């Protein structure tokens, strides 16, 4: 069920620090343990120094000791479904697989659903051992 993930992403969007774009985004990822980690976008007066909601959520995942994700939700009160930006797709691919579902949601709930592989075909990766 994705309802808890979408709710976490919505809650995170309410915490967004987006005084420059006013575009508040929340992201939530489900770790392999089943636990949900959320984060928001954090902008900066030096615009390029701001960052997206997705890496904030991934930071919470890694800080909890997890490194695999099974589901992603991105929430924004936008006219069109908010998709993860290109850089965030690569960041998500680090911890997910081509089959990982990525849900876009807004005030009315789920709006669109893709897989990470559809959003980022041929993602760059290196063989690593943890
Ligand atoms: N943003 C995200 O946080 N995640 C996305 O998936 C798309 C864009 C943020 C970055 C910036 O703070 C604001 O949305 C407007 O681009």
Coordinates of N, CA and C and ligand atoms in Angstrom, one line a residue:
X1 N 0.8 -1.2 0.0 CA 0.0 0.0 0.0 C 0.9 1.3 0.0
X2 N 0.4 2.2 -0.8 CA 1.2 3.4 -1.0 C 0.7 4.6 -0.2
X3 N -0.5 4.4 0.5 CA -1.1 5.5 1.2 C -0.2 6.1 2.2
X4 N 0.5 5.3 3.0 CA 1.3 5.8 4.1 C 2.5 6.6 3.5
X5 N 3.0 6.1 2.3 CA 4.1 6.8 1.7 C 3.7 8.2 1.2
X6 N 2.5 8.2 0.6 CA 2.0 9.5 0.0 C 1.7 10.5 1.2
X7 N 1.2 9.9 2.3 CA 0.9 10.8 3.4 C 2.2 11.4 4.0
X8 N 3.3 10.6 4.0 CA 4.6 11.0 4.5 C 5.1 12.1 3.6
X9 N 5.0 11.9 2.3 CA 5.5 12.9 1.4 C 4.7 14.2 1.5
X10 N 3.4 14.1 1.7 CA 2.6 15.3 1.9 C 3.0 16.0 3.2
X11 N 3.2 15.3 4.2 CA 3.6 15.9 5.5 C 5.0 16.6 5.3
X12 N 5.9 16.0 4.6 CA 7.2 16.6 4.3 C 7.1 17.9 3.5
X13 N 6.2 17.9 2.5 CA 6.0 19.1 1.7 C 5.6 20.3 2.6
X14 N 4.8 20.0 3.6 CA 4.4 21.1 4.5 C 5.6 21.8 5.2
X15 N 6.7 21.0 5.3 CA 7.9 21.5 6.0 C 8.9 22.1 5.0
X16 N 8.5 22.1 3.7 CA 9.5 22.6 2.7 C 9.9 24.0 3.0
X17 N 11.2 24.3 2.8 CA 11.7 25.6 2.9 C 12.0 26.1 1.4
X18 N 10.9 26.8 0.9 CA 11.0 27.2 -0.5 C 10.5 28.6 -0.7
X19 N 11.2 29.6 0.0 CA 10.7 31.0 -0.1 C 11.0 31.6 -1.4
X20 N 11.8 31.0 -2.3 CA 12.2 31.6 -3.5 C 11.3 31.1 -4.7
X21 N 11.1 29.8 -4.8 CA 10.2 29.3 -5.9 C 8.8 29.2 -5.4
X22 N 8.6 29.1 -4.1 CA 7.3 28.9 -3.5 C 6.7 27.5 -4.0
X23 N 7.6 26.7 -4.5 CA 7.2 25.3 -5.0 C 7.6 24.3 -3.9
X24 N 6.6 23.9 -3.1 CA 6.9 23.1 -2.0 C 6.8 21.6 -2.4
X25 N 7.9 20.8 -2.1 CA 7.9 19.4 -2.5 C 8.2 18.6 -1.3
X26 N 7.5 17.4 -1.2 CA 7.9 16.4 -0.2 C 8.2 15.1 -1.0
X27 N 9.1 14.4 -0.4 CA 9.4 13.1 -1.0 C 9.5 12.1 0.1
X28 N 9.1 10.8 -0.2 CA 9.2 9.8 0.8 C 9.7 8.5 0.1
X29 N 10.5 7.8 0.8 CA 11.0 6.5 0.2 C 10.8 5.4 1.3
X30 N 10.4 4.2 0.8 CA 10.3 3.1 1.7 C 11.6 2.3 1.7
X31 N 12.2 2.1 2.8 CA 13.3 1.3 2.9 C 13.0 -0.2 2.8
X32 N 14.0 -1.0 2.6 CA 13.8 -2.5 2.5 C 13.2 -3.0 3.8
X33 N 13.4 -2.4 4.9 CA 12.8 -2.8 6.2 C 11.3 -2.5 6.2
X34 N 10.8 -1.7 5.3 CA 9.4 -1.3 5.4 C 9.2 0.1 6.0
X35 N 10.2 0.6 6.6 CA 10.2 1.9 7.2 C 10.1 3.0 6.2
X36 N 9.5 4.1 6.5 CA 9.3 5.2 5.5 C 10.2 6.4 6.0
X37 N 10.8 7.0 5.0 CA 11.7 8.1 5.3 C 11.3 9.3 4.4
X38 N 11.1 10.5 5.0 CA 10.6 11.6 4.2 C 11.6 12.8 4.3
X39 N 11.4 13.7 3.3 CA 12.2 14.9 3.3 C 11.6 15.9 2.4
X40 N 12.1 17.2 2.5 CA 11.5 18.3 1.7 C 12.6 19.0 1.0
X41 N 12.2 19.9 0.0 CA 13.2 20.7 -0.6 C 13.6 21.8 0.3
X42 N 14.9 22.2 0.2 CA 15.5 23.3 1.0 C 16.2 24.2 0.1
X43 N 15.6 25.4 -0.1 CA 16.2 26.4 -1.0 C 17.2 27.3 -0.3
X44 N 17.9 28.1 -1.1 CA 19.0 28.9 -0.5 C 19.0 30.2 -1.3
X45 N 19.4 31.3 -0.6 CA 19.5 32.6 -1.2 C 20.5 32.6 -2.4
X46 N 21.5 31.7 -2.3 CA 22.4 31.4 -3.4 C 21.7 30.3 -4.1
X47 N 20.9 30.6 -5.1 CA 19.9 29.6 -5.7 C 20.5 28.2 -5.9
X48 N 21.7 28.1 -6.6 CA 22.1 26.8 -6.9 C 22.5 25.9 -5.7
X49 N 22.5 26.5 -4.5 CA 22.9 25.8 -3.3 C 21.7 25.1 -2.7
X50 N 20.5 25.4 -3.2 CA 19.3 24.7 -2.7 C 19.3 23.2 -3.2
X51 N 18.5 22.4 -2.5 CA 18.3 21.0 -3.0 C 16.9 20.5 -2.9
X52 N 16.7 19.4 -3.6 CA 15.4 18.8 -3.8 C 14.9 18.0 -2.6
X53 N 13.7 17.7 -2.6 CA 13.1 16.8 -1.5 C 13.7 15.4 -1.5
X54 N 13.9 14.9 -2.7 CA 14.4 13.5 -2.8 C 15.7 13.2 -2.0
X55 N 16.7 14.0 -2.2 CA 17.9 13.8 -1.4 C 17.7 14.0 0.1
X56 N 16.8 14.8 0.5 CA 16.5 14.9 1.9 C 16.0 13.6 2.4
X57 N 15.1 13.0 1.7 CA 14.5 11.7 2.1 C 15.6 10.6 2.1
X58 N 16.4 10.7 1.1 CA 17.5 9.6 1.0 C 18.5 9.8 2.2
X59 N 18.7 11.0 2.6 CA 19.6 11.3 3.7 C 19.0 10.6 5.0
X60 N 17.7 10.7 5.2 CA 17.1 10.1 6.4 C 17.2 8.6 6.3
X61 N 17.0 8.0 5.1 CA 17.2 6.6 4.9 C 18.6 6.1 5.3
X62 N 19.6 6.8 4.8 CA 21.0 6.4 5.0 C 21.3 6.5 6.5
X63 N 20.8 7.6 7.1 CA 21.1 7.9 8.5 C 20.5 6.8 9.4
X64 N 19.4 6.2 8.9 CA 18.8 5.1 9.7 C 19.5 3.8 9.4
X65 N 20.5 3.8 8.6 CA 21.2 2.5 8.4 C 20.7 1.7 7.2
X66 N 19.9 2.3 6.4 CA 19.4 1.5 5.2 C 20.0 2.0 3.9
X67 N 20.1 1.2 2.9 CA 20.6 1.6 1.6 C 19.8 1.0 0.5
X68 N 18.7 0.4 0.7 CA 17.8 0.0 -0.4 C 16.4 0.5 -0.3
X69 N 15.8 1.0 -1.4 CA 14.5 1.5 -1.4 C 13.6 0.6 -2.3
X70 N 12.3 0.5 -1.9 CA 11.4 -0.4 -2.6 C 10.2 0.5 -3.2
X71 N 10.1 1.7 -2.9 CA 9.0 2.6 -3.4 C 9.4 4.0 -3.1
X72 N 8.9 4.9 -4.0 CA 9.2 6.3 -3.9 C 7.9 7.1 -4.1
X73 N 7.6 8.2 -3.3 CA 6.5 9.1 -3.6 C 7.0 10.5 -3.6
X74 N 6.5 11.3 -4.5 CA 6.9 12.7 -4.6 C 5.5 13.5 -4.6
X75 N 5.4 14.5 -3.7 CA 4.2 15.2 -3.5 C 4.4 16.7 -3.7
X76 N 3.5 17.2 -4.6 CA 3.5 18.7 -4.8 C 2.1 19.2 -5.1
X77 N 1.7 20.3 -4.7 CA 0.4 20.9 -5.0 C 0.6 21.7 -6.3
X78 N 0.9 21.0 -7.4 CA 1.2 21.6 -8.6 C 0.1 21.4 -9.6
X79 N 0.1 22.1 -10.7 CA -0.9 21.9 -11.8 C -0.7 20.6 -12.4
X80 N 0.5 20.2 -12.7 CA 0.8 19.0 -13.4 C 1.5 18.0 -12.4
X81 N 1.5 16.7 -12.6 CA 2.2 15.8 -11.6 C 3.7 16.2 -11.6
X82 N 4.2 16.3 -10.4 CA 5.6 16.6 -10.2 C 6.4 15.3 -10.4
X83 N 7.4 15.4 -11.3 CA 8.3 14.3 -11.5 C 9.6 14.6 -10.9
X84 N 10.4 13.6 -10.5 CA 11.7 13.9 -10.0 C 12.6 14.4 -11.1
X85 N 13.4 15.4 -10.7 CA 14.3 16.0 -11.7 C 15.4 15.0 -12.1
X86 N 16.1 15.3 -13.2 CA 17.1 14.3 -13.7 C 18.1 13.9 -12.7
X87 N 18.6 14.9 -11.9 CA 19.6 14.6 -10.9 C 19.1 13.7 -9.8
X88 N 17.8 13.9 -9.5 CA 17.2 13.1 -8.4 C 16.9 11.7 -8.9
X89 N 16.7 11.5 -10.2 CA 16.5 10.2 -10.7 C 17.7 9.4 -10.5
X90 N 18.9 10.0 -10.8 CA 20.1 9.3 -10.6 C 20.4 9.0 -9.1
X91 N 20.0 9.9 -8.3 CA 20.2 9.7 -6.8 C 19.3 8.6 -6.3
X92 N 18.1 8.5 -6.8 CA 17.2 7.4 -6.4 C 17.7 6.1 -7.0
X93 N 18.2 6.1 -8.2 CA 18.7 4.9 -8.8 C 19.8 4.2 -8.0
X94 N 20.5 5.0 -7.3 CA 21.6 4.5 -6.4 C 21.1 3.5 -5.4
X95 N 19.9 3.7 -5.0 CA 19.3 2.9 -3.9 C 18.2 2.0 -4.3
X96 N 17.7 2.2 -5.5 CA 16.5 1.4 -6.0 C 16.9 0.5 -7.2
X97 N 15.9 0.0 -7.9 CA 16.2 -0.8 -9.1 C 15.3 -0.3 -10.2
X98 N 15.5 -0.8 -11.4 CA 14.7 -0.4 -12.5 C 13.2 -0.6 -12.3
X99 N 12.8 -1.6 -11.4 CA 11.4 -1.9 -11.1 C 10.8 -1.0 -10.0
X100 N 11.6 -0.3 -9.3 CA 11.1 0.5 -8.2 C 10.0 1.5 -8.6
X101 N 8.8 1.4 -8.0 CA 7.7 2.3 -8.4 C 8.0 3.7 -7.8
X102 N 7.7 4.7 -8.7 CA 7.8 6.1 -8.3 C 6.4 6.7 -8.5
X103 N 5.8 7.2 -7.4 CA 4.5 7.7 -7.5 C 4.5 9.2 -7.4
X104 N 3.8 9.9 -8.2 CA 3.6 11.3 -8.1 C 2.2 11.6 -7.5
X105 N 2.2 12.4 -6.5 CA 0.9 12.7 -5.8 C 0.7 14.2 -5.6
X106 N -0.6 14.5 -5.4 CA -1.0 15.9 -5.1 C -2.1 15.9 -4.1
X107 N -2.8 17.0 -3.9 CA -3.8 17.1 -2.8 C -4.9 16.0 -3.0
X108 N -5.2 15.6 -4.2 CA -6.2 14.6 -4.4 C -5.7 13.2 -4.3
X109 N -4.4 13.0 -4.1 CA -3.9 11.6 -4.0 C -2.9 11.3 -5.1
X110 N -2.9 10.0 -5.4 CA -2.0 9.6 -6.5 C -2.4 10.1 -7.8
X111 N -1.4 10.7 -8.6 CA -1.7 11.3 -9.9 C -1.1 10.5 -11.0
X112 N 0.1 9.9 -10.8 CA 0.8 9.2 -11.8 C 1.8 8.2 -11.2
X113 N 2.1 7.2 -11.9 CA 3.0 6.2 -11.4 C 3.9 5.7 -12.5
X114 N 5.2 5.6 -12.3 CA 6.2 5.1 -13.2 C 7.1 4.1 -12.5
X115 N 8.0 3.5 -13.2 CA 9.1 2.8 -12.6 C 10.4 3.7 -12.7
X116 N 11.3 3.5 -11.8 CA 12.6 4.2 -11.9 C 13.3 3.9 -13.2
X117 N 13.1 2.7 -13.7 CA 13.7 2.4 -15.0 C 13.1 3.1 -16.2
X118 N 11.8 3.4 -16.1 CA 11.2 4.2 -17.1 C 11.6 5.7 -17.1
X119 N 11.8 6.2 -15.8 CA 12.2 7.5 -15.7 C 13.7 7.7 -16.0
X120 N 14.5 6.7 -15.8 CA 15.9 6.8 -16.0 C 16.5 5.6 -16.6
X121 N 16.2 5.4 -17.9 CA 16.8 4.2 -18.6 C 18.3 4.3 -18.6
X122 N 18.9 3.1 -18.5 CA 20.4 3.1 -18.6 C 21.1 3.9 -17.6
X123 N 20.6 3.9 -16.3 CA 21.2 4.7 -15.3 C 22.6 4.3 -15.1
X124 N 23.4 5.3 -14.8 CA 24.8 5.0 -14.5 C 25.0 4.3 -13.2
X125 N 25.9 3.3 -13.2 CA 26.1 2.6 -11.9 C 27.6 2.1 -11.9
X126 N 28.1 1.9 -10.8 CA 29.4 1.2 -10.6 C 29.2 0.0 -9.7
X127 N 29.9 -1.0 -9.8 CA 29.9 -2.2 -8.9 C 30.5 -1.8 -7.6
X128 N 29.7 -1.9 -6.5 CA 30.3 -1.6 -5.2 C 30.0 -2.7 -4.2
X129 N 30.9 -2.8 -3.3 CA 30.6 -3.7 -2.1 C 30.5 -2.8 -0.9
X130 N 29.5 -3.1 -0.1 CA 29.4 -2.3 1.1 C 30.1 -3.0 2.3
Ligands
LIG1 N1 12.0 20.1 -6.6 C1 12.1 19.0 -5.7 O1 12.3 19.2 -4.5 N2 11.9 17.8 -6.2 C2 11.5 17.5 -7.5 O2 11.2 16.4 -7.8 C3 11.3 18.7 -8.5 C4 11.8 20.0 -8.0 C5 12.2 21.5 -6.0 C6 13.5 22.1 -6.3 C7 13.2 23.6 -6.0 O3 13.3 23.9 -4.6 C8 11.7 23.7 -6.4 O4 11.2 22.3 -6.5 C9 11.4 24.4 -7.7 O5 12.2 23.9 -8.7

